[in-house]
Coordinates of C-alpha atoms in Angstrom, one line a residue:
X1 CA 2.0 81.5 21.6
X2 CA 3.5 78.5 20.4
X3 CA 1.9 75.2 19.5
X4 CA 2.0 73.2 22.9
X5 CA 1.6 69.2 23.6
X6 CA -1.9 70.6 25.3
X7 CA -2.7 72.1 22.3
X8 CA -1.8 68.8 20.3
X9 CA -4.0 67.2 23.2
X10 CA -6.9 69.9 22.8
X11 CA -7.3 69.0 18.7
X12 CA -6.9 65.3 18.8
X13 CA -9.9 65.5 21.1
X14 CA -12.0 67.4 18.9
X15 CA -11.1 65.0 16.5
X16 CA -12.4 61.9 18.4
X17 CA -15.4 63.8 19.4
X18 CA -16.3 64.3 15.5
X19 CA -15.9 60.7 15.1
X20 CA -18.1 60.1 17.9
X21 CA -20.6 61.8 16.7
X22 CA -20.9 60.4 13.2
X23 CA -20.6 56.6 15.5
X24 CA -23.5 58.1 17.5
X25 CA -25.8 58.8 14.3
X26 CA -24.7 56.4 12.4
X27 CA -27.1 53.4 14.4
X28 CA -29.8 55.9 13.0
X29 CA -28.9 55.6 9.5
X30 CA -31.0 52.4 8.9
X31 CA -33.7 54.8 8.8
X32 CA -32.3 56.6 5.8
X33 CA -33.4 60.1 7.7
X34 CA -33.4 63.2 5.4
X35 CA -32.5 66.4 7.1
X36 CA -34.2 69.7 5.2
X37 CA -32.4 72.9 6.5
X38 CA -33.6 76.4 6.7
X39 CA -32.0 80.0 8.0
X40 CA -29.2 81.9 7.7
X41 CA -25.3 81.7 7.8
X42 CA -25.4 79.9 10.6
X43 CA -26.4 76.9 8.9
X44 CA -26.0 77.5 4.9
X45 CA -23.4 75.3 3.4
X46 CA -23.1 76.7 0.0
X47 CA -26.0 78.6 -1.8
X48 CA -24.5 82.0 -2.3
X49 CA -23.2 82.9 -5.6
X50 CA -19.6 82.3 -6.0
X51 CA -18.8 85.8 -7.6
X52 CA -20.4 88.0 -4.4
X53 CA -20.2 85.4 -1.5
X54 CA -17.1 86.1 0.9
X55 CA -18.3 82.7 2.5
X56 CA -16.3 81.5 -1.4
X57 CA -13.6 83.7 -0.8
X58 CA -10.2 83.0 1.5
X59 CA -9.5 82.1 4.2
X60 CA -12.6 80.7 4.3
X61 CA -12.9 77.0 4.7
X62 CA -8.9 77.3 5.7
X63 CA -9.7 74.1 8.2
X64 CA -12.6 72.7 6.4
X65 CA -12.0 71.3 3.3
X66 CA -9.0 73.3 3.0
X67 CA -10.6 75.6 0.6
X68 CA -13.9 78.0 0.5
X69 CA -16.4 76.0 0.7
X70 CA -19.4 78.3 0.8
X71 CA -19.8 78.0 4.8
X72 CA -19.0 81.4 7.0
X73 CA -16.3 79.6 8.8
X74 CA -13.2 78.0 8.6
X75 CA -14.8 74.9 8.5
X76 CA -17.4 73.1 9.4
X77 CA -21.1 74.7 10.8
X78 CA -24.1 73.5 12.7
X79 CA -25.5 71.7 9.9
X80 CA -22.5 69.5 9.4
X81 CA -22.2 68.7 12.4
X82 CA -26.4 67.6 13.5
X83 CA -26.4 65.5 9.9
X84 CA -23.7 63.3 11.1
X85 CA -25.7 63.0 14.4
X86 CA -28.3 61.7 12.2
X87 CA -25.9 59.3 10.5
X88 CA -25.9 60.9 7.1
X89 CA -23.6 63.7 4.9
X90 CA -24.4 67.2 5.0
X91 CA -27.2 68.0 2.6
X92 CA -26.2 69.0 -0.9
X93 CA -27.2 73.3 -0.7
X94 CA -30.6 74.1 -3.0
X95 CA -28.0 75.9 -5.6
X96 CA -26.1 72.6 -6.6
X97 CA -29.4 70.5 -6.5
X98 CA -29.0 70.0 -10.2
X99 CA -25.2 70.2 -10.7
X100 CA -25.0 66.3 -8.7
X101 CA -26.6 63.2 -9.2
X102 CA -30.0 62.0 -8.0
X103 CA -28.3 59.7 -5.4
X104 CA -26.6 63.1 -3.7
X105 CA -30.4 64.1 -2.8
X106 CA -31.5 60.9 -0.8
X107 CA -29.5 63.3 2.3
X108 CA -32.5 65.8 2.1
X109 CA -31.2 69.6 1.2
X110 CA -30.2 72.9 2.3
X111 CA -32.1 75.8 1.5
X112 CA -30.4 78.6 3.9
X113 CA -29.0 81.6 3.0
X114 CA -26.2 83.6 4.8
X115 CA -27.4 87.2 5.3
X116 CA -31.4 86.3 5.0
X117 CA -33.8 86.3 7.8
X118 CA -37.7 85.6 8.6
X119 CA -38.3 89.0 6.8
X120 CA -36.6 90.7 4.4
X121 CA -33.1 91.8 5.3
X122 CA -30.2 94.0 4.0
X123 CA -28.9 90.9 2.5
X124 CA -30.8 90.8 -1.6
X125 CA -31.6 86.6 -1.2
X126 CA -34.1 84.3 -0.3
X127 CA -35.5 85.1 3.0
X128 CA -37.4 82.1 5.0
X129 CA -41.1 82.4 3.1
X130 CA -38.9 81.7 -0.4
X131 CA -36.6 78.9 0.4
X132 CA -39.5 77.2 1.8
X133 CA -41.8 78.2 -1.4
X134 CA -38.0 76.4 -3.0
X135 CA -38.8 73.3 -0.5
X136 CA -42.0 72.9 -1.6
X137 CA -41.7 73.1 -5.4
X138 CA -39.4 70.1 -5.1
X139 CA -42.1 68.4 -3.2
X140 CA -44.4 69.3 -5.5
X141 CA -42.4 67.9 -8.6
X142 CA -41.9 64.5 -6.5
X143 CA -38.5 65.0 -6.5
X144 CA -39.2 64.5 -2.4
X145 CA -41.5 61.7 -1.6
X146 CA -44.1 60.6 1.1
X147 CA -42.1 58.0 2.5
X148 CA -39.1 60.8 2.1
X149 CA -41.4 63.4 4.1
X150 CA -41.9 60.7 6.9
X151 CA -38.3 60.0 7.7
X152 CA -37.2 63.7 7.6
X153 CA -36.0 66.1 10.3
X154 CA -36.1 69.9 9.8
X155 CA -33.7 72.5 11.0
X156 CA -34.6 75.7 11.4
X157 CA -31.9 78.6 12.5
X158 CA -32.5 82.2 11.7
X159 CA -33.8 85.4 13.1
X160 CA -30.6 87.4 13.6
X161 CA -30.7 88.7 10.5
X162 CA -33.9 90.4 11.2
X163 CA -32.4 91.8 14.2
X164 CA -29.4 93.5 12.2
X165 CA -31.0 94.9 9.8
X166 CA -33.7 96.7 12.2
X167 CA -31.0 98.1 14.2
X168 CA -28.8 99.1 11.1
X169 CA -32.3 101.4 10.3
X170 CA -31.9 104.7 12.4
X171 CA -35.4 104.7 12.2
X172 CA -35.6 101.9 15.1
X173 CA -34.5 101.8 18.3
X174 CA -34.2 99.3 21.7
X175 CA -37.5 100.7 22.7
X176 CA -39.8 99.1 20.0
X177 CA -37.5 96.3 19.9
X178 CA -40.8 94.3 21.3
X179 CA -43.3 95.1 18.7
X180 CA -40.4 94.4 16.2
X181 CA -40.1 90.6 17.9
X182 CA -43.7 89.9 17.7
X183 CA -44.0 90.1 14.1
X184 CA -40.9 88.0 13.4
X185 CA -42.7 85.4 15.9
X186 CA -46.0 86.0 14.0
X187 CA -44.2 85.4 10.3
X188 CA -42.1 82.1 11.8
X189 CA -45.0 80.7 12.9
X190 CA -46.8 80.5 9.7
X191 CA -43.3 79.1 8.1
X192 CA -42.4 76.5 10.7
X193 CA -46.5 75.8 10.7
X194 CA -45.9 75.4 6.3
X195 CA -43.1 73.4 7.0
X196 CA -45.1 70.8 9.1
X197 CA -48.1 70.9 6.6
X198 CA -45.8 69.5 3.5
X199 CA -45.0 67.0 5.4
X200 CA -41.9 66.9 8.0
X201 CA -42.3 64.9 10.7
X202 CA -39.2 66.6 13.5
X203 CA -38.4 70.6 13.0
X204 CA -35.8 71.8 15.5
X205 CA -36.0 75.4 15.6
X206 CA -32.7 76.8 17.0
X207 CA -33.2 79.7 20.0
X208 CA -31.1 83.3 19.0
X209 CA -28.1 83.3 20.0
X210 CA -26.9 85.8 22.7
X211 CA -26.3 88.9 20.2
X212 CA -24.4 91.2 22.7
X213 CA -21.5 88.2 22.6
X214 CA -21.3 88.4 18.9
X215 CA -17.2 90.2 18.0
X216 CA -18.7 92.7 16.3
X217 CA -20.7 94.1 19.4
X218 CA -18.1 93.3 21.6
X219 CA -16.0 95.0 19.6
X220 CA -16.3 98.2 21.6
X221 CA -15.0 96.5 24.6
X222 CA -12.1 95.2 23.7
X223 CA -13.7 91.8 23.2
X224 CA -13.5 91.8 26.8
X225 CA -17.4 92.0 27.4
X226 CA -20.9 91.4 25.7
X227 CA -23.5 94.1 25.0
X228 CA -26.1 93.2 27.6
X229 CA -29.1 95.2 26.2
X230 CA -29.0 92.8 23.5
X231 CA -28.6 89.5 25.4
X232 CA -32.0 90.5 27.1
X233 CA -33.2 91.0 23.6
X234 CA -32.3 87.9 22.9
X235 CA -34.0 86.5 26.0
X236 CA -37.3 87.9 25.3
X237 CA -37.2 86.6 21.6
X238 CA -36.5 83.3 23.4
X239 CA -39.3 83.6 25.4
X240 CA -41.5 84.6 22.9
X241 CA -40.1 81.3 20.3
X242 CA -40.7 78.8 23.5
X243 CA -44.0 80.2 23.9
X244 CA -44.8 79.8 20.3
X245 CA -43.8 76.2 19.6
X246 CA -45.5 75.0 22.6
X247 CA -48.5 76.2 20.9
X248 CA -48.1 75.3 18.4
X249 CA -47.6 71.4 19.4
X250 CA -50.6 71.6 21.8
X251 CA -52.5 72.4 18.6
X252 CA -52.6 68.7 17.7
X253 CA -50.9 67.4 21.0
X254 CA -47.5 66.6 19.3
X255 CA -44.2 67.0 19.8
X256 CA -43.4 68.0 15.8
X257 CA -41.7 71.1 16.9
X258 CA -38.1 71.3 19.1
X259 CA -35.9 74.1 20.3
X260 CA -31.9 74.1 19.9
X261 CA -30.9 76.3 22.6
X262 CA -28.3 78.4 20.9
X263 CA -28.7 80.5 23.9
X264 CA -27.7 78.6 26.7
X265 CA -25.0 76.5 24.4
X266 CA -22.9 79.6 23.2
X267 CA -22.6 80.6 26.9
X268 CA -21.7 77.1 28.0
X269 CA -19.2 76.6 25.4
X270 CA -17.7 80.1 25.7
X271 CA -17.1 79.5 29.5
X272 CA -15.5 76.2 28.8
X273 CA -13.0 77.2 26.0
X274 CA -11.9 80.3 27.7
X275 CA -11.3 78.3 31.0
X276 CA -9.7 75.1 29.6
X277 CA -7.9 76.6 26.7
X278 CA -5.0 78.4 27.7
X279 CA -4.3 81.0 24.7
X280 CA -8.0 81.0 23.9
X281 CA -9.2 83.7 21.9
X282 CA -12.6 84.2 24.2
X283 CA -14.6 86.9 22.2
X284 CA -12.5 87.6 19.6
X285 CA -12.8 86.6 16.3
X286 CA -9.6 84.6 14.4
X287 CA -10.1 86.7 11.4
X288 CA -10.8 90.5 11.0
X289 CA -10.0 93.0 8.8
X290 CA -7.3 95.6 9.5
X291 CA -9.4 98.3 9.8
X292 CA -12.4 97.9 11.7
X293 CA -15.7 99.3 9.5
X294 CA -14.3 99.3 6.0
X295 CA -12.1 96.0 5.7
X296 CA -13.3 92.5 6.7
X297 CA -12.4 88.8 6.9
X298 CA -11.7 88.1 3.4
X299 CA -10.8 91.7 1.8
X300 CA -8.3 92.6 -0.9
X301 CA -6.8 95.5 -2.0
X302 CA -6.7 96.0 -5.4
X303 CA -4.1 93.8 -6.4
X304 CA -4.8 91.0 -4.3
X305 CA -3.1 91.9 -1.0
X306 CA -4.6 90.7 2.2
X307 CA -6.6 93.6 4.0
X308 CA -7.5 91.2 7.1
X309 CA -5.5 89.7 9.7
X310 CA -5.7 85.7 11.0
X311 CA -4.9 84.3 14.1
X312 CA -2.2 82.1 13.9
X313 CA -4.3 78.7 15.0
X314 CA -8.0 78.9 14.7
X315 CA -8.4 75.5 16.9
X316 CA -8.4 78.5 19.7
X317 CA -10.8 80.9 18.5
X318 CA -14.5 80.5 19.4
X319 CA -15.5 83.2 16.8
X320 CA -14.1 82.7 13.4
X321 CA -14.9 86.4 11.8
X322 CA -16.7 88.9 13.9
X323 CA -20.1 87.4 13.1
X324 CA -19.9 83.7 12.8
X325 CA -18.2 81.2 15.1
X326 CA -15.2 78.8 14.0
X327 CA -15.7 75.3 13.6
X328 CA -13.8 74.7 16.7
X329 CA -16.6 77.3 18.1
X330 CA -19.5 75.3 16.9
X331 CA -18.3 72.0 17.7
X332 CA -18.3 73.0 21.2
X333 CA -21.6 74.5 20.8
X334 CA -22.8 71.0 19.1
X335 CA -21.2 69.9 22.1
X336 CA -23.8 71.6 24.4
X337 CA -26.7 71.1 22.2
X338 CA -26.1 67.2 22.1
X339 CA -28.3 66.2 25.3
X340 CA -31.3 67.8 23.3
X341 CA -30.6 66.1 19.9
X342 CA -32.0 63.3 20.8
X343 CA -35.2 64.5 20.6
X344 CA -34.9 64.4 16.7
X345 CA -35.4 60.8 16.1
X346 CA -37.7 59.8 18.5

C-alpha cells in the first residue's frame, strides 16, 4: 500500500507521543532515578555479543537508531519507553559498562539478555539469577551506593523463553504446564525479593504477554488467529504472578512490587492498531525468513544475499519479527501501560 497522508499523520502522532513521554518523565528527573533492568529480549538493549547476536545484524535497528544496536526490534523496546517516562536516558547495557565514562552509569544499568529466562533456557546466556549476581557485584563494589538505590526502580520482564524451552522439549506437554509454572514462580519470587534486598525501592514486574498471539504461533492460521491454549497458559502464569507479588508486598505491608500488565496491553494495542491503522499487518511480522523454520529475519547466504523479506513500512507493523514487537508495537503497548506507570515514582 502506498504511503498516504493518513500514514504520515500516524507517524507524526507517534513522534509527538514519544516527546510527550519524555516531557512527562522530565519533571521527575530531579530525583536522579536509576533504572535497573532484568529479563529477556523484550527489554535487552545490547548485551549479546555482536559476533553471535541476531540483534546486531541488519535489518534490526533500521527505524532507530538506523543501524543494529543490540535491540531485538527495528527500533526502541520497552526499556527505552520506560526510561523516557522516568525522565532519564536508557541505561547502559551491562556488557558495555567498561567501555563508557562513569557518568554514563548514572542512569542505572540493563542486565537483560535476549533468549533468557527465570530458569535456564535454550539460549546459552545469563539467566535471571546470574543477572542479579552481576547487579549484586556492582553494589558490593560501590558502583551504586545507598543513595543511588534509594532512588532506583527495577524493571523485570521475563518468563516467555522459559515456556518456549519447555514446549521445545518433547518430553513435556501442556497437561503438566501448571507444575512448570509453579517452578518458575518459586524461583521468580526468590529473584525479585533478592532485588529488593539489594536496596531497590520499587520493582515493576511485567505479566507475560499472550503467548498464543506471537507470530511464531499465529503462523499456523496464516496470522489470522491466536493460539488459545497458549493464551490460557499466559493467563494462568499471570494469576499466579499477581498472587506472588501480593504475598511479597504483604510481608512488610509495602507496595514495592507492582505489575505491568503486558497481557492486556498487547490486546489493547493490537485492537487499536488494527482498527485505526488501515493497511496494518496485524499478527503478521514485518520481517521474516523466506522459508519459515529455515530462515529468519536477518538470515543471509554465504554470499551475503538476504534470505528474509521486510515490509515496505515498519510503522504499519505491530510485530517486527516472529517473536518481537516493532518499535511501533512497543510504543502502542507503552501507551496502554501508561496508566500504571505512575506507581513507579509514588
